[in-house]
PDB file of C-alpha atoms in Angstrom:
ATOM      1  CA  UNK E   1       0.000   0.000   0.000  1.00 40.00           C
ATOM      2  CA  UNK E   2       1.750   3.325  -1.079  1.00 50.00           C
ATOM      3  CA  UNK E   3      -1.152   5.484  -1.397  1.00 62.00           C
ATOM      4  CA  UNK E   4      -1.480   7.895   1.625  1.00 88.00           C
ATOM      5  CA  UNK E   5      -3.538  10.989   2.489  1.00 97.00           C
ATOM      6  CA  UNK E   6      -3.473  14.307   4.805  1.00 97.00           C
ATOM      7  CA  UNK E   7      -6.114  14.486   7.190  1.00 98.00           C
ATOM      8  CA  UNK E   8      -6.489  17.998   8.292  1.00 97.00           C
ATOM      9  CA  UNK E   9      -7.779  18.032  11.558  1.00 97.00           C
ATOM     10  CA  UNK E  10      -8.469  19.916  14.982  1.00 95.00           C
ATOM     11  CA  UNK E  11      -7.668  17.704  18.351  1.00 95.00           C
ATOM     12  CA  UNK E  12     -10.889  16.514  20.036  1.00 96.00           C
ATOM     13  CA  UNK E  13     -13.102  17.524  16.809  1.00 95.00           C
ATOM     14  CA  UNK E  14     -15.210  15.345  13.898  1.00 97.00           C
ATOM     15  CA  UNK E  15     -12.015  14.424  12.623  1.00 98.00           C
ATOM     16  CA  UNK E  16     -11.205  12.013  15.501  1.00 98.00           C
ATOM     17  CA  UNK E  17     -13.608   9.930  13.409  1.00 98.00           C
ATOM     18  CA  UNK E  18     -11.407   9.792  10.518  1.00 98.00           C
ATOM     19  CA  UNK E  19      -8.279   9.159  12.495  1.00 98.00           C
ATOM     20  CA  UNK E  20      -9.939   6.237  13.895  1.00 98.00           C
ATOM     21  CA  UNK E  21     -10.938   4.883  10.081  1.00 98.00           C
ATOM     22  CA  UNK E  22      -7.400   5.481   9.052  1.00 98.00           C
ATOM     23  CA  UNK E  23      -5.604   3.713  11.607  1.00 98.00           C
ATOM     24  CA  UNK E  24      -7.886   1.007  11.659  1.00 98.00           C
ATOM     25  CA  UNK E  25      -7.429   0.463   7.708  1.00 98.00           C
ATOM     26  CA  UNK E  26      -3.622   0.422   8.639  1.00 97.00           C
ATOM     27  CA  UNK E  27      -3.243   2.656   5.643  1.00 97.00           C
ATOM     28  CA  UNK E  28       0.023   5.780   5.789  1.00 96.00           C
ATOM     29  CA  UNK E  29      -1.376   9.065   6.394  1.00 97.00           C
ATOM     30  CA  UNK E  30       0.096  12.267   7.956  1.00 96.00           C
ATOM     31  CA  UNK E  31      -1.740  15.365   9.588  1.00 96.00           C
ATOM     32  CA  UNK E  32      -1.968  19.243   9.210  1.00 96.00           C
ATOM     33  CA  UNK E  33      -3.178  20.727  12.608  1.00 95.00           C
ATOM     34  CA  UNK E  34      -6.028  23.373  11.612  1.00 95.00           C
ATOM     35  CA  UNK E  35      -5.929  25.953  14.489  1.00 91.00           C
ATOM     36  CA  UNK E  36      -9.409  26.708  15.774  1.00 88.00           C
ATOM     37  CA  UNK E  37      -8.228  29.401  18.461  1.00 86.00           C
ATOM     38  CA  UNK E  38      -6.796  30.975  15.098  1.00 88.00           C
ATOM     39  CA  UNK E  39     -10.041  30.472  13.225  1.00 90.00           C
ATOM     40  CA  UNK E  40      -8.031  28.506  10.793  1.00 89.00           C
ATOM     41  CA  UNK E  41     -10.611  26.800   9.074  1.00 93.00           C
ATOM     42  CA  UNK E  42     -12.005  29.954   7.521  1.00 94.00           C
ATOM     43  CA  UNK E  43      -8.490  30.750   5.603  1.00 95.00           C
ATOM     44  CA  UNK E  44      -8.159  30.939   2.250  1.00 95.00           C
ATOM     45  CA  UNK E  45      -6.201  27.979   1.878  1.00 94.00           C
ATOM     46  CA  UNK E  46      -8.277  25.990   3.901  1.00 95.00           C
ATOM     47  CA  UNK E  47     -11.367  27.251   2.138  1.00 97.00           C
ATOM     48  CA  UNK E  48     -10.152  26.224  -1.197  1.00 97.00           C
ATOM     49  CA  UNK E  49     -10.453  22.649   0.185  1.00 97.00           C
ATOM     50  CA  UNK E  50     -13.458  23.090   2.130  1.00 96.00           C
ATOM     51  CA  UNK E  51     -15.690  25.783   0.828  1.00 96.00           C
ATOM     52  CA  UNK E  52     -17.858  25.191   4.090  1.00 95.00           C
ATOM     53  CA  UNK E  53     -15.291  26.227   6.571  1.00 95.00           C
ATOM     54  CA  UNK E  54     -15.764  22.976   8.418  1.00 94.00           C
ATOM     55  CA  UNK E  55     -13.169  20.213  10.336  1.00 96.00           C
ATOM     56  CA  UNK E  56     -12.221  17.728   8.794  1.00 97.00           C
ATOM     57  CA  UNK E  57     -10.349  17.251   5.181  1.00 98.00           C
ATOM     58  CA  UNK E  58      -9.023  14.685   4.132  1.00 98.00           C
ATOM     59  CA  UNK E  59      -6.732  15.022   1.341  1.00 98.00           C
ATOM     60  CA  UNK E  60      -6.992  12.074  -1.571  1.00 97.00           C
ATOM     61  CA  UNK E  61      -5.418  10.952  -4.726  1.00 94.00           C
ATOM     62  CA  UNK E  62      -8.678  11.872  -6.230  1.00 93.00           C
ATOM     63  CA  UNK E  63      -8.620  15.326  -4.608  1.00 96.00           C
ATOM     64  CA  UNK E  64      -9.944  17.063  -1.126  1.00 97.00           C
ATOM     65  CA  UNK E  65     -13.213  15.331   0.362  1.00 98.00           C
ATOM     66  CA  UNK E  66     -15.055  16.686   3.509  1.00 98.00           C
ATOM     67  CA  UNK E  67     -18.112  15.641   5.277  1.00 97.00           C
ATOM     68  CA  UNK E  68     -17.400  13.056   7.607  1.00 98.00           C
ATOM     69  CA  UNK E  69     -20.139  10.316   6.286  1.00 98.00           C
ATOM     70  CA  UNK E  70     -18.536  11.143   3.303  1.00 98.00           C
ATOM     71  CA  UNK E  71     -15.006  10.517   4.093  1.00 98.00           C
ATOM     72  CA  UNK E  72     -15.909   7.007   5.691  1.00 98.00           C
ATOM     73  CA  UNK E  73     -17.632   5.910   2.935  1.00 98.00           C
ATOM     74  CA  UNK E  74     -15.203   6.834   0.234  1.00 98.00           C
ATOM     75  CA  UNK E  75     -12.589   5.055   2.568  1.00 98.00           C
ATOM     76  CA  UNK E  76     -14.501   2.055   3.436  1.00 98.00           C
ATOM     77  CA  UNK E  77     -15.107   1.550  -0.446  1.00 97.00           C
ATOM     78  CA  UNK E  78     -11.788   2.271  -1.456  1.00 97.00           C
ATOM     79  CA  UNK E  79     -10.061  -0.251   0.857  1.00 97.00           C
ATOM     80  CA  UNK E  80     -12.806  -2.764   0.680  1.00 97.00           C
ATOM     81  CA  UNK E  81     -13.425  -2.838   4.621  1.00 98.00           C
ATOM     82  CA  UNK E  82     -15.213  -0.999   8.063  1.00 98.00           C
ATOM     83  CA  UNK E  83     -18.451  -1.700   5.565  1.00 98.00           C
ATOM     84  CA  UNK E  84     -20.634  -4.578   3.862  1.00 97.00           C
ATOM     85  CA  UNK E  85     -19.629  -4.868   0.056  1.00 96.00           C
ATOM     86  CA  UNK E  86     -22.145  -2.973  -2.203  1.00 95.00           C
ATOM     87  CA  UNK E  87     -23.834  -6.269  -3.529  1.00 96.00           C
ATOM     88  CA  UNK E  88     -23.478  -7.512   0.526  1.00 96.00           C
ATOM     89  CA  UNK E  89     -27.200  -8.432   2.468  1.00 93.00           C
ATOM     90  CA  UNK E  90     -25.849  -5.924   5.050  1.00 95.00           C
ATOM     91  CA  UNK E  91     -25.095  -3.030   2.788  1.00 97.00           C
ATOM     92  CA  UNK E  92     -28.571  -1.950   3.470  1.00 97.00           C
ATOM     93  CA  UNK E  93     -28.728  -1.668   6.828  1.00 97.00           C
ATOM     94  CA  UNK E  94     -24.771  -0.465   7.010  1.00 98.00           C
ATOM     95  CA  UNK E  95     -25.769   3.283   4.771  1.00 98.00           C
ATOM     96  CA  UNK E  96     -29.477   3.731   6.622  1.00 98.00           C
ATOM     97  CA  UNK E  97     -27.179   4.021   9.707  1.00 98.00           C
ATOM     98  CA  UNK E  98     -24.461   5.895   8.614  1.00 98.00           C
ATOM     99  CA  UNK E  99     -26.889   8.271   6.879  1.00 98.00           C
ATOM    100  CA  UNK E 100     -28.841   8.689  10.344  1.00 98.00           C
ATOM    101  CA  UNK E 101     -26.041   8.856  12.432  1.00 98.00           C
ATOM    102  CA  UNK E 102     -24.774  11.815   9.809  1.00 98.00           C
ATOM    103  CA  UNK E 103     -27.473  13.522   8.966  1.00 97.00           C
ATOM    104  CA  UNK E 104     -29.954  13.231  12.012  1.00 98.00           C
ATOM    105  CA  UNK E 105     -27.949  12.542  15.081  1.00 98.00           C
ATOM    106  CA  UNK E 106     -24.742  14.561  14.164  1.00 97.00           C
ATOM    107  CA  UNK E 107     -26.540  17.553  13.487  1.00 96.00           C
ATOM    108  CA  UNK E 108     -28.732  17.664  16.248  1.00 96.00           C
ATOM    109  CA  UNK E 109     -25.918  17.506  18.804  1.00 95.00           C
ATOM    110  CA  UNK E 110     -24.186  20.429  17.068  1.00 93.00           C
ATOM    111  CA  UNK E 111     -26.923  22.095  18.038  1.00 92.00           C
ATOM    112  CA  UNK E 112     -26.178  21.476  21.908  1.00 92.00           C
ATOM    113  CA  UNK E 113     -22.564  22.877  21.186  1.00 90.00           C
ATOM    114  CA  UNK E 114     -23.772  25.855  19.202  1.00 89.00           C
ATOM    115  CA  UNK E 115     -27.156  26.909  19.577  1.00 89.00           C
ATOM    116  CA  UNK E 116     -26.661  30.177  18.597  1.00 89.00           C
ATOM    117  CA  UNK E 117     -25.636  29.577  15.540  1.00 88.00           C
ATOM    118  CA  UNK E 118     -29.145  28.415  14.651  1.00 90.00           C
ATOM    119  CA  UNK E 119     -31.140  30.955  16.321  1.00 87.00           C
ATOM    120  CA  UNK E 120     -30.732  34.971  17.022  1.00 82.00           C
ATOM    121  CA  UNK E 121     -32.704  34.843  19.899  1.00 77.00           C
ATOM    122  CA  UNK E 122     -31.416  35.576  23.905  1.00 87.00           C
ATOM    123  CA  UNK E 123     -29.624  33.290  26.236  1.00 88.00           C
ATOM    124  CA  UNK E 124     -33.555  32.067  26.749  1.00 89.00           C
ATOM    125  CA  UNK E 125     -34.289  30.666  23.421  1.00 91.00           C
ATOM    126  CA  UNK E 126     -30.756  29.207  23.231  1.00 91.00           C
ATOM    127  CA  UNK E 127     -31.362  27.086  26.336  1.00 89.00           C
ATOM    128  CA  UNK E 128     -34.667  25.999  25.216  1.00 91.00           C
ATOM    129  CA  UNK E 129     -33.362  24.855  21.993  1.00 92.00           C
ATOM    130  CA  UNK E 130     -30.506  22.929  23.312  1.00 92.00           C
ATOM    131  CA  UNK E 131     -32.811  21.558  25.908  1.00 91.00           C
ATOM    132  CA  UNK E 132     -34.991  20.383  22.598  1.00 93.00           C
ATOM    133  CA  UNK E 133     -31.897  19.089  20.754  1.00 94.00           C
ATOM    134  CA  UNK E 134     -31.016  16.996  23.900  1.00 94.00           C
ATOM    135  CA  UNK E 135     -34.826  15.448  24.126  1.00 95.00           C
ATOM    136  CA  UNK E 136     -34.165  14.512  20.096  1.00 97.00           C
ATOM    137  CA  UNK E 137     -30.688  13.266  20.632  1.00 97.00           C
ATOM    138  CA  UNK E 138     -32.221  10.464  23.689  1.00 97.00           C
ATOM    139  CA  UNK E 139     -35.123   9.246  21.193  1.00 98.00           C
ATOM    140  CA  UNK E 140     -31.894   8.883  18.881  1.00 98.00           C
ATOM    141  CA  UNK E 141     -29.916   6.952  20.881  1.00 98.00           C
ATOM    142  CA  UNK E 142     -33.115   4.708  22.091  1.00 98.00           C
ATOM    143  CA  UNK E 143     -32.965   4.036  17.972  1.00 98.00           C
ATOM    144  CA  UNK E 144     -29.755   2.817  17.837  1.00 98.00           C
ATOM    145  CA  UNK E 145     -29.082   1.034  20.623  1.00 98.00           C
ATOM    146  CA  UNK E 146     -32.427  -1.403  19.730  1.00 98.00           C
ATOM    147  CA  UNK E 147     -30.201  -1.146  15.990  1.00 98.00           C
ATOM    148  CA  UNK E 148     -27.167  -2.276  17.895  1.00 98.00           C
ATOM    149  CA  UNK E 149     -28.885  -5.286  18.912  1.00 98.00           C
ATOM    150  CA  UNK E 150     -30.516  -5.612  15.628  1.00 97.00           C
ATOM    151  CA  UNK E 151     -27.695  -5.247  13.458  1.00 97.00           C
ATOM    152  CA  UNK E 152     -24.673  -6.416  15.994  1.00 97.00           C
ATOM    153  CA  UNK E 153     -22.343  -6.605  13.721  1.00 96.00           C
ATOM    154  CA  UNK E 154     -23.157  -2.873  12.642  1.00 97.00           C
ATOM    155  CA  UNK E 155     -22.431  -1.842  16.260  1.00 98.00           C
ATOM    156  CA  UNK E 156     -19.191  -3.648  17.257  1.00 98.00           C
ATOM    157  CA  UNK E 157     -16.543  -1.858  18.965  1.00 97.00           C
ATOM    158  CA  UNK E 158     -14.314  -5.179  19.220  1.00 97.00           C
ATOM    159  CA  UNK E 159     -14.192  -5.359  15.279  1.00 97.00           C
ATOM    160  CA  UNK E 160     -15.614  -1.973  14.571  1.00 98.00           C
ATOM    161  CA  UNK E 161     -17.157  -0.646  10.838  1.00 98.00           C
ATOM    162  CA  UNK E 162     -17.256   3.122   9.835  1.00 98.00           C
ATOM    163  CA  UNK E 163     -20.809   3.388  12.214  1.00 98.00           C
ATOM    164  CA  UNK E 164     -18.819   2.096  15.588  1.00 98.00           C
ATOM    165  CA  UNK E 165     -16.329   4.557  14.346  1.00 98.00           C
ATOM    166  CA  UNK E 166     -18.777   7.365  14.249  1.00 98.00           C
ATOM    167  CA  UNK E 167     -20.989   6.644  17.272  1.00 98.00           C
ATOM    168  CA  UNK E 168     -17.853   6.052  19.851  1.00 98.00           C
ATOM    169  CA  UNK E 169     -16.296  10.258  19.215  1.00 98.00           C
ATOM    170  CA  UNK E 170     -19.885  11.492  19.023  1.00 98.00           C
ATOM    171  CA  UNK E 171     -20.937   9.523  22.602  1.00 98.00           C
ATOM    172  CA  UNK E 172     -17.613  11.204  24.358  1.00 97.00           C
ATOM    173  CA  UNK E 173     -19.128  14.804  23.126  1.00 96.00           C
ATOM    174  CA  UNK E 174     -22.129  14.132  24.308  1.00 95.00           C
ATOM    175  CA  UNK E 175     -20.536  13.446  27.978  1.00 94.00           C
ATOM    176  CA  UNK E 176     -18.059  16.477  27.696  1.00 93.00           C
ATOM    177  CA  UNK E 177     -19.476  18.978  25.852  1.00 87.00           C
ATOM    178  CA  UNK E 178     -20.995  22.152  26.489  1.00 79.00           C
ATOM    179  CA  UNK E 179     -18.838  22.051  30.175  1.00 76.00           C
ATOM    180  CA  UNK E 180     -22.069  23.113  31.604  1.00 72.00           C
ATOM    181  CA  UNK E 181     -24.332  21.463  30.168  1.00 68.00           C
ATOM    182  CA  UNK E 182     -24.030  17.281  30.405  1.00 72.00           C
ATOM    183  CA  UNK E 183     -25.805  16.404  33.221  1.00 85.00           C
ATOM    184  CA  UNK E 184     -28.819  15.005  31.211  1.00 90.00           C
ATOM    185  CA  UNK E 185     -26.468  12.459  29.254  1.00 94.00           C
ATOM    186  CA  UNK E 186     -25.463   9.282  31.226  1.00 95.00           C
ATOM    187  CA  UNK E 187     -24.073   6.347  28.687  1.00 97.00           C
ATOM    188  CA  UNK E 188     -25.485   3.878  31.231  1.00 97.00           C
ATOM    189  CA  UNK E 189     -28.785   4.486  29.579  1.00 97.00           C
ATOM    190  CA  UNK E 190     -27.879   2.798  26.478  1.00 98.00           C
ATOM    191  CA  UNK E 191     -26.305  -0.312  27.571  1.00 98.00           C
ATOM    192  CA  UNK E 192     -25.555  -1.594  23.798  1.00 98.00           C
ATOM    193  CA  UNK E 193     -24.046   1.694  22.959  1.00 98.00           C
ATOM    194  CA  UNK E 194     -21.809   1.248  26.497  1.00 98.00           C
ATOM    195  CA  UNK E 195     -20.384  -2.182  25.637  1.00 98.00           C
ATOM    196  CA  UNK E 196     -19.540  -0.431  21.828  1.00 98.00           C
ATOM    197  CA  UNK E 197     -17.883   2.222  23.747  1.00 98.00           C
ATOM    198  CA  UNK E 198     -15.808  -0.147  25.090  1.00 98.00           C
ATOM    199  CA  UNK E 199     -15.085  -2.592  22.722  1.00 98.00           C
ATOM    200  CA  UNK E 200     -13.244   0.742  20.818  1.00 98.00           C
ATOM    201  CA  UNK E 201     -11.039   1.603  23.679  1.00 98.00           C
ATOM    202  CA  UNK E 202      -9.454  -2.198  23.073  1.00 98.00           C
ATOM    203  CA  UNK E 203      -8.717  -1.194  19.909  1.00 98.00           C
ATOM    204  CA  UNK E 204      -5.225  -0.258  18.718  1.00 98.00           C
ATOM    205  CA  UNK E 205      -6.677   2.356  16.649  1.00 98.00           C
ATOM    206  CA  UNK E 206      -8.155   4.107  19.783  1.00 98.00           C
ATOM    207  CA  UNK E 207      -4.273   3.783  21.631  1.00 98.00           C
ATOM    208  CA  UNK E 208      -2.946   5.856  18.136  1.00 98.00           C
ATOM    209  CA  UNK E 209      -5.327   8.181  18.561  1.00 98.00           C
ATOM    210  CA  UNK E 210      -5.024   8.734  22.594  1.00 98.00           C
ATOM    211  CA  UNK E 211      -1.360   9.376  22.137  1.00 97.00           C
ATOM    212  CA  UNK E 212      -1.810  11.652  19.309  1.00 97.00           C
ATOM    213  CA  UNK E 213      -5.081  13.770  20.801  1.00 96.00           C
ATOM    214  CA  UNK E 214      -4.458  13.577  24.763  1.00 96.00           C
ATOM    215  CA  UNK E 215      -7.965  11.739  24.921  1.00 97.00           C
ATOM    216  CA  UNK E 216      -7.134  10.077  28.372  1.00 96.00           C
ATOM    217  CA  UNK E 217      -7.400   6.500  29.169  1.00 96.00           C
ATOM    218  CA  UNK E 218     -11.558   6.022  28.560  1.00 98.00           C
ATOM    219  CA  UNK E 219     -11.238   8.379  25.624  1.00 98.00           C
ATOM    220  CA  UNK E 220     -15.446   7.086  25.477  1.00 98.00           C
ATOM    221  CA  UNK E 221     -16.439   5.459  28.261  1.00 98.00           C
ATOM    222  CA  UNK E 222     -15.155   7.564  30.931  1.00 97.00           C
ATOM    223  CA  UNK E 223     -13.934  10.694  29.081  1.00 96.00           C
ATOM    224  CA  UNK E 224     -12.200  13.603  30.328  1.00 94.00           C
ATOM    225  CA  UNK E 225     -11.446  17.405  28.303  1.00 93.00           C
ATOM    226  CA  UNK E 226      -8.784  16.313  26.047  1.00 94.00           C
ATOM    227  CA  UNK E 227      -4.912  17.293  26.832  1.00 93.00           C
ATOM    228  CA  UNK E 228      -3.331  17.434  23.151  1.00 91.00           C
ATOM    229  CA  UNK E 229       0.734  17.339  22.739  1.00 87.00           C
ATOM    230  CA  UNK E 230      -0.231  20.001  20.006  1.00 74.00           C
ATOM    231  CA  UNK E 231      -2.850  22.400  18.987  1.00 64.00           C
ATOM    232  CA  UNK E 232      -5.853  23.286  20.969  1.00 63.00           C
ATOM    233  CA  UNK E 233      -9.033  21.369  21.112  1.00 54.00           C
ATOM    234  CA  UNK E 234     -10.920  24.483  21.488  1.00 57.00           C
TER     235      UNK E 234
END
């Protein structure tokens, strides 16, 4: 394997995901910290590969892709693994998934970490509509851990595919982040979604990504604020 890619990524942020696919493809890739306290995703240069301003890129022999869904998918499919084959009974059930967990679930828990980015209203109307986004995001994970046991093989953090991938980064956010605001999460809830939390933190790919993020020991289990050896998580 000599093909090999740049992620561009931000500790502690969606591209966390992708490290995790990339290391557990064993395929070479190197990094390009994107600043965040420097607002370095809205650069020029960085624009020119991601028109949306958004973290991560990955950088390709067919050219820059962003969109996380979309980055596991091209990878998965490129490197014939973390996914059913397209002609596979599971592919199915392997993109509904994905698409939810990228479209529906992803989304709505940006809306925790930002709210006013998706209303002008006071510090009132934010807190009601995070406290709406965090009613959604429960009746989401209810979904998916009934899907886990459903679709096991889907949900595996011992031999993990691009939606164990996804879910394990997205359940530590949902523990850590806003500071002030994670009371109402407890991963105990979803027991299924617990034991895919960690299976990952077995994996080799999570150890790579620990030493290179400062994620702590239960990077999604038990997770603390990350500590990373460079860059800011902020």
């Amino acid at each position: 394997m000599t093909q090999s890619y740049r992620l561009h990524y931000a500790p502690d942020n969606a591209s966390l995901i992708i490290r995790l696919a990339l290391e557990e493809l064993g395929v070479p890739y190197d990094t390009a910290l994107v600043d965040r306290a420097a607002r370095a995703q809205r650069s020029p240069d960085y624009l020119r590969l991601n028109p949306m301003g958004l973290i991560p890129v990955l950088e390709t022999p067919d050219g820059p892709i962003f969109e996380t869904g979309a980055i596991l998918l091209w990878l998965a499919d490129r490197h014939g693994a973390l996914i059913p084959a397209p002609d596979a009974p599971g592919r199915g059930a392997a993109l509904k998934w994905l698409f939810f967990v990228s479209n529906t679930l992803h989304p709505t828990l940006r809306m925790t970490f930002y709210p006013d980015a998706y209303t002008d209203g006071d510090a009132d109307e934010q807190a009601r509509l995070r406290a709406h986004a965090q009613v959604r995001i429960k009746g989401h994970l209810d979904k998916l851990d009934v899907a886990a046991g459903d679709h096991p093989d889907l949900f595996n953090g011992d031999r993990p595919g691009i939606i164990a991938l996804y879910l394990g980064p997205i359940l530590r956010w949902m523990a850590l982040y806003p500071e002030d605001h994670t009371a109402w999460f407890d991963l105990y809830d979803w027991p299924r979604l617990r034991a895919l939390a960690l299976g990952l933190e077995r994996r080799a790919s999570t150890a790579a990504a620990i030493r290179a993020e400062g994620l702590g020991p239960h990077p999604f289990s038990d997770p603390h604020p990350a500590d990373p050896p460079e860059g800011s998580a902020t």
